[in-house]
Short mmCIF file of C-alpha atoms in Angstrom, two decimals:
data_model
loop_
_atom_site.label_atom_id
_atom_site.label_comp_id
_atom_site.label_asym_id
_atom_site.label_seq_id
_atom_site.Cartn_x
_atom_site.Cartn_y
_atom_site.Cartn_z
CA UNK K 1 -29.88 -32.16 23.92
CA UNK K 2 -27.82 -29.19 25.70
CA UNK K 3 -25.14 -28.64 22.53
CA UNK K 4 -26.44 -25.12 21.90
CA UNK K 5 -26.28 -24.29 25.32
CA UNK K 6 -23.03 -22.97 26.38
CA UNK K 7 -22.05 -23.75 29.87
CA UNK K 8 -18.30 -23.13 29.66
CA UNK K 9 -19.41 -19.60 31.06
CA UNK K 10 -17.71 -19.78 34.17
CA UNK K 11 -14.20 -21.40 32.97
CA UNK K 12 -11.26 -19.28 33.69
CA UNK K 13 -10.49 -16.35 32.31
CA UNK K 14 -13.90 -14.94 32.11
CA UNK K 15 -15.46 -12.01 33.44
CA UNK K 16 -18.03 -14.51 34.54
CA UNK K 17 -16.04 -16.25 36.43
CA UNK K 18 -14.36 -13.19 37.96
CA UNK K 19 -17.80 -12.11 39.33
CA UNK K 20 -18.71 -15.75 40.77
CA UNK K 21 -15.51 -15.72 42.47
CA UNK K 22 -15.61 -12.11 43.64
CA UNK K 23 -11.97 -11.77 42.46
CA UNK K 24 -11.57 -7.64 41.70
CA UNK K 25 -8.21 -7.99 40.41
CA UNK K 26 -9.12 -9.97 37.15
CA UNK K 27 -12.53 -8.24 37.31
CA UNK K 28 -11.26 -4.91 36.75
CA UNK K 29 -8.76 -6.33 33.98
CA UNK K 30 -11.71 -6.97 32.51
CA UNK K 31 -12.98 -3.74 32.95
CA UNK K 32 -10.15 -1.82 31.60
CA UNK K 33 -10.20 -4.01 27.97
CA UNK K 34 -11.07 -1.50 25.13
CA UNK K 35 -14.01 -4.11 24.18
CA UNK K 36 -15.51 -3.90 27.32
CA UNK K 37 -19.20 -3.28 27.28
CA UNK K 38 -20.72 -2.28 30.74
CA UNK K 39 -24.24 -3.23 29.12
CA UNK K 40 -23.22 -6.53 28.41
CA UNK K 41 -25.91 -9.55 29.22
CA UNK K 42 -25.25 -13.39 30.22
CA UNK K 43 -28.35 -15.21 28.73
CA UNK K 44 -28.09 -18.87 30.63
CA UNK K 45 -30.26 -21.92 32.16
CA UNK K 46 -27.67 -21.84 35.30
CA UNK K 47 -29.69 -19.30 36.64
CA UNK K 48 -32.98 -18.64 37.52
CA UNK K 49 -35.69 -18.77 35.01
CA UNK K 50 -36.68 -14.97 34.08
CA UNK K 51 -36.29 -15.98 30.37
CA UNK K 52 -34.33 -12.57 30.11
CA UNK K 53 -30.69 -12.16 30.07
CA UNK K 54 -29.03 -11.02 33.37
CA UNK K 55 -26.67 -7.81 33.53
CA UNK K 56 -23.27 -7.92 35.00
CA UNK K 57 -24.45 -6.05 38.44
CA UNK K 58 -27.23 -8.93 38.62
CA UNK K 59 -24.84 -11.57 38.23
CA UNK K 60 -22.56 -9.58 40.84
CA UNK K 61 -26.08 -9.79 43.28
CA UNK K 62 -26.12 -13.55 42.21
CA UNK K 63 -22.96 -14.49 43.57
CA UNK K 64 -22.89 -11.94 46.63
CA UNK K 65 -19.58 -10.18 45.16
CA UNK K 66 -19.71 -7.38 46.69
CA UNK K 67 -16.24 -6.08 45.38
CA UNK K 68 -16.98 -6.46 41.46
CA UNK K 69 -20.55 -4.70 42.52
CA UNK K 70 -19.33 -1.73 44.02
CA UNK K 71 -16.48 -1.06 40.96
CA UNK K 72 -19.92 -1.42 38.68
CA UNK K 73 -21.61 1.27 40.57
CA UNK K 74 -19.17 3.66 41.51
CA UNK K 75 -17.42 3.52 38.05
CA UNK K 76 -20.02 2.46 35.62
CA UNK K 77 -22.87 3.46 37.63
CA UNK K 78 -25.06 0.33 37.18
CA UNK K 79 -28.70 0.34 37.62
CA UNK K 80 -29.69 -1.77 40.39
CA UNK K 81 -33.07 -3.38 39.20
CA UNK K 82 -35.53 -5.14 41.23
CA UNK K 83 -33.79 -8.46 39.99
CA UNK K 84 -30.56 -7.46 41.65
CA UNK K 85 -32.66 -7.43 44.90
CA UNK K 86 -34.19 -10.36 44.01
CA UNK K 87 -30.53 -12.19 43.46
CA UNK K 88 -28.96 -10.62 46.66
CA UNK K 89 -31.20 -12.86 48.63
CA UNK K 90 -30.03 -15.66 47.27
CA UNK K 91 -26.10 -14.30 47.33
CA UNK K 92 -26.59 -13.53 50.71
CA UNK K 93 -24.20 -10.56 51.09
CA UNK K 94 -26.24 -8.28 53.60
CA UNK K 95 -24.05 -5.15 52.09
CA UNK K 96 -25.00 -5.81 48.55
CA UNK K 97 -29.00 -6.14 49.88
CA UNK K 98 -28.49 -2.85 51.92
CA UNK K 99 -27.60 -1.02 48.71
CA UNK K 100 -29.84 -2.43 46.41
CA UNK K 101 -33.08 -1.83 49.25
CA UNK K 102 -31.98 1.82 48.70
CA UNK K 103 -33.29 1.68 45.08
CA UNK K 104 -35.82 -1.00 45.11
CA UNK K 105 -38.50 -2.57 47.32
CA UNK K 106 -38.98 -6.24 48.26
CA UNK K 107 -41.34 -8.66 46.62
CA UNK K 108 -42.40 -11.91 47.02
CA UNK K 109 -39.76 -13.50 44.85
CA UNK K 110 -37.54 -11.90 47.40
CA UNK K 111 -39.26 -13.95 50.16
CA UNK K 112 -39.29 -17.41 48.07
CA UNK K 113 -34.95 -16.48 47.18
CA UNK K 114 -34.63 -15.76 51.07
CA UNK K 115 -36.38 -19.13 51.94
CA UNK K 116 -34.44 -21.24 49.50
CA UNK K 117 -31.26 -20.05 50.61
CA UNK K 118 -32.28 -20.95 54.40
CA UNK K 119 -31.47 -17.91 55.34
CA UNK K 120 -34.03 -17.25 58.71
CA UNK K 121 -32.09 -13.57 59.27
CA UNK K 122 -33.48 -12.25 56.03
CA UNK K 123 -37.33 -14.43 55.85
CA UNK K 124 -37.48 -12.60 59.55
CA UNK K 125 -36.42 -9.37 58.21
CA UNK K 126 -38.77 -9.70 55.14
CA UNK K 127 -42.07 -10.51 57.20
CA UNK K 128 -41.05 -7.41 59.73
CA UNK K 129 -39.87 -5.00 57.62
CA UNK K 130 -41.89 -5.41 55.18
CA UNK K 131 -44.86 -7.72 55.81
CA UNK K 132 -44.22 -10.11 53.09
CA UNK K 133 -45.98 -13.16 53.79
CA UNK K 134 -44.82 -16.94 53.62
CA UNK K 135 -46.81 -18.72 50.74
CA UNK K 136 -46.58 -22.00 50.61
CA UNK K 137 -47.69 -24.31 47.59
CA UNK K 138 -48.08 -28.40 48.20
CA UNK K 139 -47.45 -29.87 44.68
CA UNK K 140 -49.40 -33.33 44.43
CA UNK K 141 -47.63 -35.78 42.25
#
């Protein structure tokens, strides 16, 4: 059923698995390869469903590593799009949030990604800040 589907992304030696485990040393290895491409995507069902490929900076947001995030910006100078908001409330890094809120403004998918991680800090900081509501939606089975 899942043979097309290729979900060796995050086996070693990948720049995929760099980024989920923050590691800068490999990351930039990576980086410095003459095949490199800073546009790259990663289309996959292991993350959420936007039926879009993800760049690298919104896998970096994914995974709240903050180290491979700032080498993308400061070197490559990656966009920061509203789904690398969106993704830093599910990493949970507060400095990779901080930066992207510089760029981009909250939405509700920010508020759902904040509740799912259980994260009260940041659900708190949504509804103050910026007076995102809570929605919730009973699903009868």
């Amino acid at each position: 059923m899942f043979d097309s589907e290729n979900f060796d992304i995050h086996t070693e030696n990948t720049i995929y698995r760099a980024i989920m485990h923050n590691d800068l040393e490999k990351f930039i290895l990576f980086t410095e390869r003459g095949e490199f491409d800073k546009d790259q995507k990663l289309e996959s069902h292991l993350y959420p469903p936007f039926h879009r490929p993800f760049s690298l900076l919104e896998l970096c947001c994914y995974h709240g590593a903050a180290d491979c995030f700032k080498l993308l910006r400061t070197k490559f100078s990656s966009e920061i799009t509203l789904t690398c908001l969106q993704f830093s409330f599910l990493g949970g890094n507060p400095e990779i949030m901080s930066e992207c809120l510089k760029y981009q403004t909250p939405d509700y998918k920010c508020m759902e990604y904040a509740i799912v991680s259980h994260n009260i800090d940041f659900v708190t900081f949504l509804m103050n800040e910026y007076n995102i509501a809570i929605y919730l939606i009973l699903n009868h089975f």
